[in-house]
Coordinates of C-alpha atoms in Angstrom, one line a residue:
M115 CA -17.6 -16.7 16.2
I116 CA -13.9 -15.9 16.1
A117 CA -13.2 -19.5 15.3
V118 CA -16.0 -19.7 12.7
L119 CA -14.7 -16.6 10.9
E120 CA -11.2 -18.1 10.8
V121 CA -12.4 -21.4 9.4
T122 CA -14.5 -19.7 6.7
L123 CA -11.6 -17.5 5.8
R124 CA -9.3 -20.5 5.3
I125 CA -11.9 -22.1 3.1
S126 CA -12.3 -19.0 1.1
E127 CA -8.5 -18.6 0.5
N128 CA -8.0 -22.3 -0.3
N129 CA -10.9 -22.6 -2.7
T130 CA -10.9 -19.1 -4.3
G131 CA -14.2 -18.4 -2.5
L132 CA -16.9 -20.0 -0.4
G133 CA -19.2 -20.8 -3.3
S134 CA -20.2 -19.9 -6.9
V135 CA -23.1 -17.5 -7.5
P136 CA -25.1 -17.7 -10.7
D137 CA -25.5 -14.4 -12.5
D138 CA -29.3 -14.6 -12.5
K139 CA -29.7 -15.3 -8.7
Y140 CA -29.7 -13.2 -5.6
R141 CA -28.4 -15.9 -3.3
H142 CA -25.2 -14.0 -2.7
L143 CA -27.2 -11.3 -0.9
L144 CA -27.7 -13.8 2.0
W145 CA -23.9 -13.7 2.6
T146 CA -24.3 -10.0 3.4
S147 CA -27.6 -9.9 5.2
L148 CA -27.2 -13.1 7.3
P149 CA -24.0 -12.0 9.1
A150 CA -25.7 -8.6 9.8
V151 CA -28.7 -10.4 11.4
I152 CA -26.3 -12.6 13.5
V153 CA -24.3 -9.7 14.9
S154 CA -27.5 -7.8 15.6
F155 CA -28.5 -10.6 18.0
V156 CA -25.0 -10.4 19.5
A157 CA -25.4 -6.7 20.0
V158 CA -28.8 -7.2 21.6
F159 CA -27.3 -9.8 23.9
F160 CA -24.5 -7.5 25.0
S161 CA -27.0 -4.6 25.3
S162 CA -29.0 -6.7 27.8
I163 CA -25.9 -7.5 29.8
D164 CA -25.0 -3.8 29.9
F165 CA -28.5 -2.8 30.9
N166 CA -28.6 -5.2 33.8
T167 CA -25.2 -4.1 34.9
R168 CA -26.2 -0.5 34.9
A169 CA -29.4 -1.3 36.7
L170 CA -27.7 -3.3 39.4
S171 CA -24.8 -1.0 39.8
P172 CA -26.4 1.2 42.6
Y173 CA -27.5 -1.9 44.5
A174 CA -24.0 -3.4 44.2
Q175 CA -22.5 -0.2 45.6
M176 CA -25.0 -0.3 48.6
I177 CA -24.1 -3.9 49.4
K178 CA -20.7 -2.7 50.6
G179 CA -22.0 0.7 51.7
G180 CA -22.3 3.4 49.1
S181 CA -22.3 7.1 49.0
F182 CA -25.3 9.2 48.1
K183 CA -24.0 9.8 44.6
T184 CA -23.0 6.3 43.7
S185 CA -26.1 4.6 45.2
V186 CA -29.6 6.1 45.6
N187 CA -28.8 9.2 43.4
A188 CA -27.1 7.1 40.6
N189 CA -28.9 6.9 37.3
L190 CA -27.0 5.1 34.6
L191 CA -29.9 3.9 32.6
D192 CA -31.2 7.2 31.1
K193 CA -27.9 8.5 29.8
T194 CA -25.9 8.1 26.6
T195 CA -23.1 5.6 26.4
P196 CA -20.3 8.2 26.5
V197 CA -21.8 9.9 29.6
V198 CA -22.1 6.6 31.3
L199 CA -18.5 5.7 30.6
F200 CA -17.4 9.1 31.9
E201 CA -19.4 8.9 35.1
A202 CA -18.3 5.3 35.7
A203 CA -14.7 6.4 35.2
V204 CA -15.1 9.2 37.8
T205 CA -16.7 6.8 40.3
R206 CA -14.2 4.1 39.5
N207 CA -17.0 1.7 38.6
I208 CA -14.9 -0.8 36.6
G209 CA -17.8 -3.2 36.2
V210 CA -19.9 -0.7 34.3
I211 CA -16.9 0.4 32.3
G212 CA -16.3 -3.2 31.1
T213 CA -19.8 -4.1 30.1
T214 CA -20.6 -0.7 28.5
T215 CA -17.5 -0.8 26.5
A216 CA -18.3 -4.3 25.3
F217 CA -21.7 -3.1 24.2
L218 CA -20.2 -0.1 22.5
I219 CA -17.9 -2.4 20.5
A220 CA -20.8 -4.8 19.7
S221 CA -22.7 -1.9 18.1
L222 CA -19.8 -1.5 15.6
L223 CA -20.0 -5.1 14.4
S224 CA -22.7 -4.5 11.9
I225 CA -20.6 -1.8 10.2
F226 CA -18.0 -4.3 9.2
T227 CA -20.1 -7.4 8.5
A228 CA -21.5 -5.7 5.4
S229 CA -18.1 -6.0 3.7
V230 CA -16.8 -9.3 5.1
F231 CA -18.4 -11.2 2.2
S232 CA -18.5 -10.0 -1.4
T233 CA -18.8 -11.4 -4.9
V234 CA -15.9 -11.2 -7.3
D235 CA -15.3 -12.5 -10.8
V236 CA -12.8 -15.2 -10.5
P237 CA -10.9 -15.5 -13.8
V238 CA -10.6 -18.6 -15.8
V239 CA -7.1 -20.0 -15.4
D240 CA -5.6 -22.2 -18.1
T241 CA -2.3 -23.1 -19.5
V242 CA -1.7 -22.3 -23.2
Q243 CA 1.1 -22.2 -25.6
L244 CA 2.6 -19.0 -27.0
L245 CA 4.2 -19.7 -30.4
S246 CA 7.1 -17.6 -31.5
Q247 CA 6.5 -15.9 -34.9
D248 CA 10.1 -14.8 -35.3
F249 CA 13.6 -14.9 -33.8
F250 CA 16.6 -12.7 -33.8
A251 CA 19.2 -13.6 -36.4
S252 CA 22.7 -14.7 -35.5
S253 CA 24.0 -12.9 -38.5
Q254 CA 23.2 -9.3 -39.5
F255 CA 23.2 -10.4 -43.2
L256 CA 20.2 -11.7 -45.0
P257 CA 19.6 -15.5 -45.0
A258 CA 20.5 -17.2 -48.2
N259 CA 16.9 -18.0 -49.2
E260 CA 15.5 -14.5 -48.3
S261 CA 17.8 -12.4 -50.5
A262 CA 14.9 -11.6 -52.8
R263 CA 13.0 -9.8 -50.0
G264 CA 15.3 -6.8 -50.2
N265 CA 13.2 -4.6 -48.0
F266 CA 14.9 -4.9 -44.6
N267 CA 15.2 -1.7 -42.7
T268 CA 18.4 0.2 -43.1
G269 CA 20.5 1.3 -40.1
Q270 CA 19.3 4.9 -40.5
N271 CA 15.6 3.9 -40.4
S272 CA 16.2 1.8 -37.3
T273 CA 16.9 4.9 -35.1
V274 CA 13.6 6.5 -36.0
V275 CA 11.6 4.5 -33.4
P276 CA 14.0 5.1 -30.5
S277 CA 14.0 8.8 -31.4
L278 CA 10.2 8.9 -31.1
I279 CA 10.3 6.9 -27.8
L280 CA 12.8 9.3 -26.3
N281 CA 11.6 12.6 -27.7
A282 CA 7.9 12.2 -28.5
N283 CA 6.9 10.0 -25.5
M284 CA 5.9 7.2 -27.9
S285 CA 5.1 3.9 -26.2
F286 CA 7.4 1.0 -26.6
P287 CA 6.5 -1.0 -29.8
A288 CA 5.0 -4.5 -29.4
F289 CA 7.4 -7.1 -27.9
T290 CA 9.9 -4.5 -26.7
Y291 CA 10.3 -2.9 -23.4
Q292 CA 13.0 -0.5 -22.3
D293 CA 16.3 -2.3 -23.1
M294 CA 14.7 -5.7 -23.9
A295 CA 13.6 -7.1 -27.2
F296 CA 11.3 -10.2 -27.2
P297 CA 10.4 -12.6 -30.0
S298 CA 6.9 -11.9 -31.5
L299 CA 4.3 -14.4 -30.2
S300 CA 0.9 -15.7 -31.0
V301 CA -1.6 -17.6 -28.9
A302 CA -2.3 -21.3 -29.6
G303 CA -4.5 -23.9 -27.8
L304 CA -7.2 -21.7 -26.3
Q305 CA -10.1 -23.6 -24.7
D306 CA -13.4 -23.6 -26.4
G307 CA -15.7 -20.6 -25.7
L308 CA -12.9 -18.4 -24.4
D309 CA -13.3 -14.8 -25.6
V310 CA -9.8 -13.6 -26.5
S311 CA -11.1 -10.1 -27.3
G312 CA -12.2 -9.6 -23.7
D313 CA -10.2 -8.9 -20.5
I314 CA -7.6 -11.6 -20.8
K315 CA -3.9 -11.8 -19.8
F316 CA -1.1 -14.2 -20.3
T317 CA 1.8 -14.6 -17.9
T318 CA 4.9 -16.4 -19.2
T319 CA 8.7 -16.6 -19.1
I320 CA 10.4 -15.9 -22.4
P321 CA 13.9 -15.0 -23.4
A322 CA 14.9 -11.4 -24.2
T323 CA 17.9 -9.9 -25.9
R324 CA 19.5 -6.8 -24.3
A325 CA 22.7 -4.9 -24.4
R326 CA 25.3 -5.0 -21.7
M327 CA 27.7 -2.1 -21.5
D328 CA 31.0 -2.6 -19.6
C329 CA 31.9 1.0 -18.9
K330 CA 34.7 3.0 -17.3
L331 CA 34.7 6.6 -16.2
I332 CA 37.9 8.1 -17.4
P333 CA 40.0 9.9 -14.7
D334 CA 40.8 13.5 -15.4
N335 CA 44.5 12.8 -15.9
L336 CA 43.7 10.5 -18.9
I337 CA 41.5 13.0 -20.7
N338 CA 43.5 15.1 -23.2
V339 CA 41.7 18.4 -24.2
N340 CA 42.7 20.8 -27.0
L341 CA 40.6 23.9 -27.6
T342 CA 41.6 25.9 -30.7
L343 CA 40.1 29.4 -30.9
E344 CA 39.7 31.5 -34.1
A345 CA 40.2 28.4 -36.2
S346 CA 38.0 26.3 -38.5
I347 CA 38.3 23.1 -40.4
D348 CA 36.1 23.5 -43.5
F349 CA 35.8 19.9 -44.6
G350 CA 34.1 17.6 -42.2
G351 CA 35.7 19.3 -39.2
A352 CA 34.7 21.9 -36.7
V353 CA 34.7 25.7 -36.1
N354 CA 36.9 26.6 -33.1
P355 CA 37.3 22.9 -32.4
L356 CA 37.3 21.3 -29.0
E357 CA 39.2 18.0 -29.4
I358 CA 38.9 15.5 -26.6
S359 CA 40.9 12.3 -26.7
I360 CA 41.3 9.4 -24.3
I361 CA 44.9 8.5 -23.3
D362 CA 45.6 4.7 -23.5
D363 CA 42.2 4.0 -25.1
P364 CA 42.3 0.8 -27.1
A365 CA 40.5 2.5 -30.0
N366 CA 42.5 5.7 -29.7
A367 CA 39.2 7.4 -29.4
S368 CA 39.0 11.1 -30.1
I369 CA 35.9 13.4 -30.5
T370 CA 35.9 16.9 -32.0
I371 CA 33.2 19.4 -31.2
S372 CA 32.5 22.8 -32.8
T373 CA 32.4 25.5 -30.1
A374 CA 31.4 28.5 -32.3
R375 CA 29.1 29.5 -35.1
G376 CA 30.3 28.4 -38.5
A377 CA 30.3 30.1 -41.9
N378 CA 28.0 29.0 -44.7
G379 CA 29.2 25.8 -46.4
V380 CA 31.0 24.5 -43.3
S381 CA 29.9 20.9 -42.5
P382 CA 31.2 20.2 -39.1
K383 CA 30.8 16.9 -37.2
S384 CA 28.4 18.6 -34.8
P385 CA 25.5 20.6 -36.2
I386 CA 26.2 24.3 -36.8
K387 CA 24.6 26.5 -34.1
T388 CA 23.0 29.8 -35.0
F389 CA 22.9 30.7 -31.3
I390 CA 25.1 29.4 -28.5
D391 CA 24.4 30.0 -24.8
S392 CA 27.2 31.9 -23.1
N393 CA 27.7 29.0 -20.6
A394 CA 26.9 26.2 -23.0
F395 CA 27.0 22.6 -22.0
F396 CA 28.5 20.2 -24.5
G397 CA 28.1 16.5 -25.1
A398 CA 29.0 14.0 -27.8
A399 CA 28.9 10.3 -28.4
D400 CA 30.7 8.1 -31.0
Y401 CA 31.0 4.5 -32.0
V402 CA 34.7 3.6 -32.3
P403 CA 35.1 -0.1 -32.7
Y404 CA 38.6 -1.5 -32.4
K405 CA 40.3 -4.6 -33.7
N406 CA 41.7 -7.4 -31.7
A407 CA 45.5 -7.6 -32.0
S408 CA 45.3 -11.2 -33.4
S409 CA 42.6 -10.4 -36.0
N410 CA 41.8 -7.9 -38.7
T411 CA 38.1 -7.9 -38.0
N412 CA 36.2 -5.7 -35.6
Q413 CA 36.1 -7.6 -32.4
T414 CA 34.8 -5.1 -29.9
A415 CA 31.9 -2.6 -30.1
H416 CA 33.4 0.4 -28.4
Y417 CA 31.6 3.6 -27.5
V418 CA 33.0 6.9 -26.3
Y419 CA 31.0 9.7 -24.5
V420 CA 32.3 13.1 -23.5
W421 CA 30.4 15.9 -21.8
G422 CA 31.1 19.1 -19.8
R423 CA 30.6 22.9 -19.7
L424 CA 32.2 25.9 -21.4
S425 CA 32.4 29.6 -20.3
N426 CA 32.0 32.4 -22.8
A427 CA 31.0 29.9 -25.5
D428 CA 29.5 32.6 -27.7
T429 CA 32.8 34.5 -28.0
N430 CA 36.3 33.8 -29.1
S431 CA 37.4 33.7 -25.5
T432 CA 35.9 30.4 -24.7
T433 CA 37.3 28.5 -21.8
L434 CA 36.6 25.0 -20.5
D435 CA 34.9 24.7 -17.1
S436 CA 34.6 20.9 -16.8
V437 CA 34.9 17.8 -18.8
S438 CA 34.1 14.1 -18.2
A439 CA 34.5 11.0 -20.4
L440 CA 33.1 7.5 -20.4
T441 CA 34.1 4.5 -22.6
C442 CA 32.0 1.4 -22.9
N443 CA 32.3 -2.0 -24.6
E444 CA 29.0 -3.5 -25.7
V445 CA 27.9 -7.1 -25.9
L446 CA 24.5 -8.6 -26.3
R447 CA 23.1 -10.9 -23.7
D448 CA 20.1 -13.1 -23.3
V449 CA 18.0 -13.3 -20.2
D450 CA 14.8 -15.0 -19.2
V451 CA 12.0 -12.5 -18.3
E452 CA 8.7 -12.9 -16.6
V453 CA 6.2 -11.0 -18.8
T454 CA 2.5 -10.3 -18.6
F455 CA 0.7 -9.8 -21.9
L456 CA -2.8 -8.3 -22.4
G457 CA -5.4 -9.3 -24.9
S458 CA -5.2 -11.3 -28.0
S459 CA -2.7 -8.8 -29.5
L460 CA -0.3 -9.6 -26.6
L461 CA 0.6 -6.1 -25.5
I462 CA 3.0 -5.9 -22.6
D463 CA 1.2 -4.9 -19.4
E464 CA 3.2 -1.8 -18.2
T465 CA 1.4 -1.9 -14.9
Q466 CA 3.2 -5.1 -14.2
P467 CA 6.6 -4.4 -15.9
P468 CA 8.6 -7.3 -17.2
K469 CA 11.0 -8.7 -14.5
P470 CA 14.3 -10.1 -15.7
I471 CA 15.5 -13.2 -13.9
E472 CA 19.1 -12.0 -13.5
S473 CA 20.4 -15.5 -12.6
T474 CA 19.6 -16.6 -16.2
D475 CA 21.7 -14.0 -17.8
R476 CA 23.9 -15.6 -20.5
P477 CA 25.8 -14.8 -23.7
S478 CA 23.7 -14.2 -26.8
S479 CA 24.1 -15.5 -30.3
V480 CA 22.2 -12.6 -31.7
A481 CA 24.2 -10.5 -34.2
M482 CA 25.4 -7.1 -33.2
E483 CA 23.9 -4.7 -35.7
E484 CA 26.4 -2.1 -36.7
A485 CA 24.8 -0.3 -39.7
W486 CA 23.6 2.6 -37.6
N487 CA 25.0 5.4 -35.4
Y488 CA 23.8 8.0 -33.0
N489 CA 23.9 10.7 -35.7
N490 CA 21.0 9.0 -37.4
M491 CA 18.8 10.0 -34.5
V492 CA 16.4 12.9 -34.7
N493 CA 18.1 16.2 -34.1
V494 CA 16.4 18.6 -31.7
S495 CA 17.7 22.2 -31.7
T496 CA 19.1 23.6 -28.5
P497 CA 21.4 26.6 -27.6
H498 CA 24.0 24.1 -26.3
L499 CA 26.6 22.0 -28.0
L500 CA 24.9 18.7 -27.7
D501 CA 24.7 16.0 -30.4
Q502 CA 21.6 13.9 -31.0
F503 CA 22.4 11.4 -28.3
F504 CA 23.0 14.0 -25.5
T505 CA 20.1 16.1 -26.7
S506 CA 17.8 13.2 -26.0
L507 CA 19.6 12.5 -22.8
V508 CA 18.5 15.8 -21.3
Q509 CA 15.2 16.3 -23.0
S510 CA 13.6 12.8 -23.3
Q511 CA 10.9 11.3 -21.0
F512 CA 13.8 9.7 -19.1
A513 CA 15.9 12.9 -19.1
I514 CA 18.5 13.9 -16.5
P515 CA 18.9 17.5 -15.5
L516 CA 20.9 19.5 -18.0
E517 CA 23.0 21.0 -15.2
D518 CA 24.4 17.5 -14.4
L519 CA 26.5 17.7 -17.5
G520 CA 28.5 20.6 -15.9
L521 CA 29.2 18.9 -12.6
D522 CA 32.4 16.9 -12.1
D523 CA 31.8 15.2 -8.7
I524 CA 31.9 11.5 -8.8
V525 CA 28.3 11.0 -7.8
T526 CA 26.9 13.2 -10.6
R527 CA 29.3 11.6 -13.1
G528 CA 28.0 8.2 -12.1
A529 CA 24.4 9.3 -12.5
V530 CA 25.1 10.6 -16.0
A531 CA 26.9 7.4 -16.9
D532 CA 23.9 5.3 -15.7
A533 CA 21.6 7.5 -17.8
I534 CA 23.9 7.0 -20.9
V535 CA 23.8 3.2 -20.4
A536 CA 20.0 3.1 -20.0
Q537 CA 19.4 5.3 -23.1
H538 CA 21.8 3.2 -25.2
G539 CA 19.9 0.1 -24.0
I540 CA 16.6 1.5 -25.3
I541 CA 18.2 2.4 -28.7
R542 CA 19.9 -1.0 -29.0
A543 CA 16.6 -2.9 -28.2
Q544 CA 14.8 -1.0 -31.0
V545 CA 17.6 -1.5 -33.5
T546 CA 17.7 -5.2 -32.7
S547 CA 13.9 -5.5 -33.0
T548 CA 13.8 -3.5 -36.3
N549 CA 16.7 -5.1 -38.1
L550 CA 17.2 -8.6 -36.9
R551 CA 13.8 -10.3 -36.7
R552 CA 13.5 -13.4 -38.9
P553 CA 10.2 -15.4 -39.3
T554 CA 9.9 -18.9 -38.0
T555 CA 8.1 -21.8 -39.9
N556 CA 5.1 -21.0 -37.6
S557 CA 4.9 -17.4 -38.9
T558 CA 1.8 -16.0 -40.6
A559 CA 3.9 -13.6 -42.6
E560 CA 3.8 -13.6 -46.3
E561 CA 7.2 -15.3 -46.5
D562 CA 6.3 -18.5 -44.5
V563 CA 9.7 -20.1 -44.8
S564 CA 12.4 -21.6 -42.7
P565 CA 15.2 -19.1 -42.5
E566 CA 18.8 -20.1 -43.1
D567 CA 22.0 -18.5 -42.3
V568 CA 24.7 -17.6 -44.8
S569 CA 26.0 -21.1 -44.8
G570 CA 22.6 -22.6 -45.5
G571 CA 22.0 -24.0 -42.0
S572 CA 18.4 -24.0 -40.8
L573 CA 17.6 -21.3 -38.2
G574 CA 13.8 -21.7 -37.6
D575 CA 12.1 -24.8 -36.1
A576 CA 8.7 -23.8 -34.8
T577 CA 8.5 -26.6 -32.3
Q578 CA 11.5 -25.1 -30.5
F579 CA 9.9 -21.6 -30.2
A580 CA 6.9 -22.3 -28.0
Y581 CA 6.5 -21.1 -24.4
A582 CA 4.0 -22.2 -21.8
A583 CA 1.8 -19.3 -20.5
R584 CA -0.7 -19.0 -17.6
L585 CA -3.9 -17.6 -19.0
E586 CA -6.3 -15.6 -16.8
S587 CA -9.6 -14.3 -18.2
T588 CA -12.4 -12.4 -16.6
G589 CA -14.5 -12.3 -19.7
V590 CA -16.6 -15.1 -21.1
G591 CA -16.3 -18.2 -18.9
A592 CA -15.3 -16.4 -15.7
R593 CA -17.1 -17.4 -12.5
R594 CA -18.7 -15.2 -9.8
R595 CA -17.6 -16.4 -6.4
V596 CA -18.4 -15.3 -2.8
V597 CA -15.1 -14.5 -1.1
Q598 CA -14.3 -13.5 2.4
D599 CA -12.2 -10.3 2.9
L600 CA -9.1 -10.9 5.0
V601 CA -8.8 -7.3 6.4
T602 CA -12.5 -7.1 7.4
T603 CA -12.3 -10.6 9.0
R604 CA -9.3 -9.6 11.1
I605 CA -11.2 -6.4 12.2
L606 CA -14.2 -8.4 13.2
Q607 CA -12.1 -10.9 15.1
S608 CA -10.4 -8.1 17.0
L609 CA -13.7 -6.5 17.9
L610 CA -15.1 -9.8 19.1
A611 CA -12.0 -10.5 21.2
A612 CA -12.2 -7.0 22.7
M613 CA -15.8 -7.6 23.6
V614 CA -15.0 -10.8 25.4
L615 CA -12.1 -9.2 27.2
F616 CA -14.1 -6.2 28.5
T617 CA -17.0 -8.5 29.5
I618 CA -14.6 -10.6 31.6
I619 CA -13.2 -7.4 33.1
G620 CA -16.7 -6.2 34.0
W621 CA -17.7 -9.6 35.4
I622 CA -14.6 -9.8 37.6
A623 CA -14.8 -6.2 38.8
F624 CA -18.6 -6.0 39.4
P625 CA -19.6 -6.7 43.1
K626 CA -21.8 -9.8 43.2
P627 CA -24.8 -9.7 45.6
N628 CA -25.9 -13.1 46.7
I629 CA -29.5 -12.3 46.0
L630 CA -31.8 -9.4 45.1
P631 CA -35.3 -10.5 45.9
R632 CA -37.0 -7.8 43.9
P633 CA -36.6 -6.6 40.3
P634 CA -34.2 -3.6 40.4
T635 CA -36.1 -1.5 37.8
S636 CA -39.5 -1.8 39.4
I637 CA -40.8 1.3 41.1
A638 CA -42.8 -0.9 43.6
S639 CA -39.7 -3.0 44.4
V640 CA -37.6 0.1 45.1
A641 CA -40.4 1.5 47.3
A642 CA -40.6 -1.7 49.2
L643 CA -36.9 -1.7 49.9
L644 CA -37.1 1.9 51.1
V645 CA -40.2 1.2 53.3
D646 CA -38.5 -1.6 55.0
G647 CA -35.5 0.6 55.8
N648 CA -35.1 3.9 57.6
V649 CA -34.8 6.3 54.7
F650 CA -38.4 7.5 55.0
G651 CA -37.6 8.3 58.7
F652 CA -35.2 11.1 57.5
L653 CA -38.0 12.8 55.6
G654 CA -40.5 15.1 57.3
R655 CA -44.2 15.5 56.6
G656 CA -45.2 16.5 53.1
A657 CA -42.1 15.1 51.6
E658 CA -44.1 14.0 48.6
W659 CA -44.5 17.6 47.7
Q660 CA -40.9 18.5 47.9
T661 CA -38.6 18.8 44.9
A662 CA -35.7 16.4 44.3
D663 CA -33.2 19.0 45.5
E664 CA -35.2 19.5 48.7
V665 CA -35.3 15.8 49.4
Q666 CA -31.6 15.5 48.7
A667 CA -30.9 18.3 51.1
V668 CA -32.1 16.2 54.0
F669 CA -29.1 14.0 53.6
K670 CA -26.7 16.9 53.5
D671 CA -25.5 19.1 56.4
G672 CA -23.0 21.6 55.3
L673 CA -20.7 19.0 54.0
H674 CA -21.0 17.6 50.5
V675 CA -22.6 14.3 51.6
T676 CA -23.4 13.4 55.2
A677 CA -25.2 10.1 54.7
G678 CA -24.4 6.8 53.3
F679 CA -26.7 4.0 52.2
K680 CA -26.6 0.3 52.7
L681 CA -28.5 -2.6 51.2
G682 CA -28.9 -5.7 53.3
W683 CA -30.7 -7.5 56.1
D684 CA -31.5 -5.2 59.0
K685 CA -33.6 -5.5 62.2
L686 CA -37.3 -4.4 61.8
R687 CA -37.9 -1.1 63.5
K688 CA -39.6 -1.4 66.9
R689 CA -42.7 0.7 66.1
R690 CA -43.4 -1.1 62.9
R691 CA -42.8 -4.4 64.5
E692 CA -45.3 -3.7 67.3
E693 CA -47.9 -2.5 64.8
T694 CA -47.5 -5.6 62.7
L695 CA -47.8 -7.9 65.8
A696 CA -50.8 -6.0 67.0
T697 CA -52.5 -6.5 63.7
W698 CA -51.9 -10.2 64.1
G699 CA -53.1 -10.2 67.7
M700 CA -49.6 -10.9 69.1
N701 CA -47.6 -9.2 71.8
G702 CA -44.2 -7.6 71.5
S703 CA -42.3 -10.4 73.1
V704 CA -42.0 -12.3 69.8
Q705 CA -38.4 -12.6 68.5
K706 CA -37.3 -9.6 66.5
E707 CA -37.5 -9.9 62.7
K708 CA -35.0 -8.9 60.0
V709 CA -36.0 -7.4 56.7
F710 CA -34.0 -6.8 53.5
S711 CA -34.0 -3.1 52.9
I712 CA -32.1 0.1 52.1
S713 CA -30.9 1.9 55.1
A714 CA -29.5 5.4 55.5
M715 CA -26.7 6.1 57.9
R716 CA -25.5 9.6 58.8
T717 CA -21.7 9.7 58.6
G718 CA -21.0 13.4 58.7
G719 CA -22.4 16.8 60.0
W720 CA -24.2 17.5 63.2
G721 CA -25.5 14.3 64.7
G722 CA -23.3 12.4 62.3
G723 CA -21.8 10.3 65.0
E724 CA -25.0 8.5 65.8
N725 CA -24.1 5.5 63.6
V726 CA -20.3 5.6 63.9
G727 CA -19.9 5.4 67.6
L728 CA -19.1 9.1 68.3
G729 CA -22.2 10.1 70.1
L730 CA -25.6 11.5 69.1
Q731 CA -24.6 15.2 69.1
A732 CA -21.1 14.7 67.7
R733 CA -20.2 16.7 64.6
V734 CA -18.3 14.5 62.2
G735 CA -16.1 16.3 59.7
Y736 CA -13.4 15.4 57.2
G737 CA -10.9 15.1 59.9
H738 CA -12.7 12.0 61.3
R739 CA -12.6 10.0 58.0
R740 CA -10.2 7.4 59.3
F741 CA -12.3 6.9 62.4
V742 CA -15.7 6.3 60.7
R743 CA -16.9 4.1 57.8
D744 CA -16.1 5.5 54.4
W745 CA -19.6 6.2 53.3
G746 CA -19.8 9.3 51.3
W747 CA -16.4 10.9 51.9
R748 CA -15.1 10.1 48.4
Q749 CA -18.0 12.0 46.8

C-alpha cells in the first residue's frame, strides 16, 4: 500500500490529477469511499492479529513458566486499548505492545483517507499575447503630430495621484505599482469560449520604468547651519529663518525653513504655522539640478533633503537639537518584471506583488519629467515644520515614526534615507505614468496614430510592443480533476510503515508455542487444560461456590504470589491413570501417559519448597529467589 500510494501520487503530480470528473457525475465520490473501505479491511486484519495475540499471551507466558498475574489471572481481551498497553508495559509484554500499537495506528487510517483524494478545478492554461497600448516617451515634449491634443497633464496635476496614494490610502492606479510604471496592455488571441470576465489571470514579464537614486548621507562637518532669530524675510523668504547649506555640494544646495509664526502677508518658502510644537521636528526637500561643467544644459537631477529637531521652537529662543542631510542624483532605469494581472481589465495582483528581475536592470531612454516639484503635493497641516514631502513621509500608509527625524545615529539616519528614496520612487512612477504615456498604433484611444518625436522619427510600432503571457482560467473551460494530496499521502505512508514496524516487533518479541491443541478462547478448552493438570487439586470441596478472590487466595500464602503456572506436557496423575485403565479393563502396569495441561507449582510460602527441591515443609521466601525458579516473584 505504501508503494501504491507513492505511484498514484507521482501520477497525480505529473498529470495534474488522476482523472477528470464530469460536473454531472458522482464518480469522484468513489475516490473518497473506496480508500476508506480498503483501510477498514486493513484495520480489521490488524484487529484480528491483535485479538489473537492478546488471547495467546497468557498461554505464551505459561510456556516458559508464568506468574499468577501474567498467566491464569491475565485478561487482555475485555479491556480498552490504553489499559491493555499500560498493563503490557507493566508486565514487559513486548509482543502485546507491538500488535496492540499496530492496531491502534490502523484505526487512524480511515481518518486520513477521507482527504487523500479530492476534486479541484484545474485552470485552463494557454499562451496569449498582451499588446502594449502605449509607451513612455523619450522626450518630455509633445510629439510633432500630436501638438493639437493640448490636454496633457501639467506637472502640478501629476502630483495629485501620489498625494492620494500616500495620504489617502488610495490603491496604485492601473499599470503602476510602488516605484514601477508599466506600459498599458490589452489581451489578444484568447481561445474560443474562454470567459475573460471570470476568474482569470495572466502571468508575464514586461519592462518597467523606475527611478534610481544615488544618495549620500552628508557628514555633520559638511552641513552648514545658520539660525536667525527675531528676523523675517518678507518676500518669498522665512520668518526666523533656519538656513541649511551643504558644503562642497555640486549644486550649492541650500534650504531655508521658517521656524516661527509669520505675520499676515508673509509668503515664506515653508507654509506659515499658526501653532508650532515646542520641540518641533523639521524637514524639507528640494529639487536643485546642476549643470555639467562642459554644458549649459541641466545634466543631473539633484535632490536635497534636510531634517532634524528644534527646542523651544514656539519662542524666540529656538535652538537646534539635531540636523541631518541627504543628497541624491536621480536617473531612470528600465527593468524586466514578472507581473500577474487579474481579469480582463488586467489589474495587478497585489497578493503576488511584481518581482523585478534585478539582473535585467539597464539605462532607460524614458524622459525625465521636470515640470513638477514636491511643493505641488497636497499639504497636510501639522504642528511641526515639515513641508509636503516630509509630512507624507511621517503620515502616509508607508510612514516612518516622527521621532526618527530627531535622532542622529547612523542607523536611524539610514532608515530615514531609505524611506525618502522609497517615497520618491512612488512619486516618480506616478509622474512618469501621468505625463509620459504615448499611444501606440495598436491603441484604442481616440488618437490612433503612430507617435513621433520632435525630429519626426517614428516611436510607435505595435508589433514591437507585444508580450507573451501565461493565461490561467478557472472559469468557463476549466476542468475538475481528482488529485492526491501530498501531505495526507505522507501521513498515511508513515502510519502504514509504523504499523509494519510494530507488527514485526510484536512478532519477534512474542513467545511462539509449537502447538496449542485447543482454541484459546473456548471455555471447554480451558477447562480441559485445567482438568488434565493439577490446578483443581489445589481447590477444596465446594470451590464452585467460592468467589474469585477466595479461589485466588488458595494460591497465596502471606506472600504476594506463591504459585506459578506452566503449560506443557506432564505425566498423568497416578489416581486418574488408574481410574482410566480400570475403565478400559487394564491394570496399572501400562506405561505412564503424558497429557498437555496447565499445572500449578508452589514457589513460595509454607510448603513452597515441594516443587523447587527444598522439602515439603520448607517455607520459601523472597530471600530464596535465586535458588528457585522465577515463577511469581516479579509480580
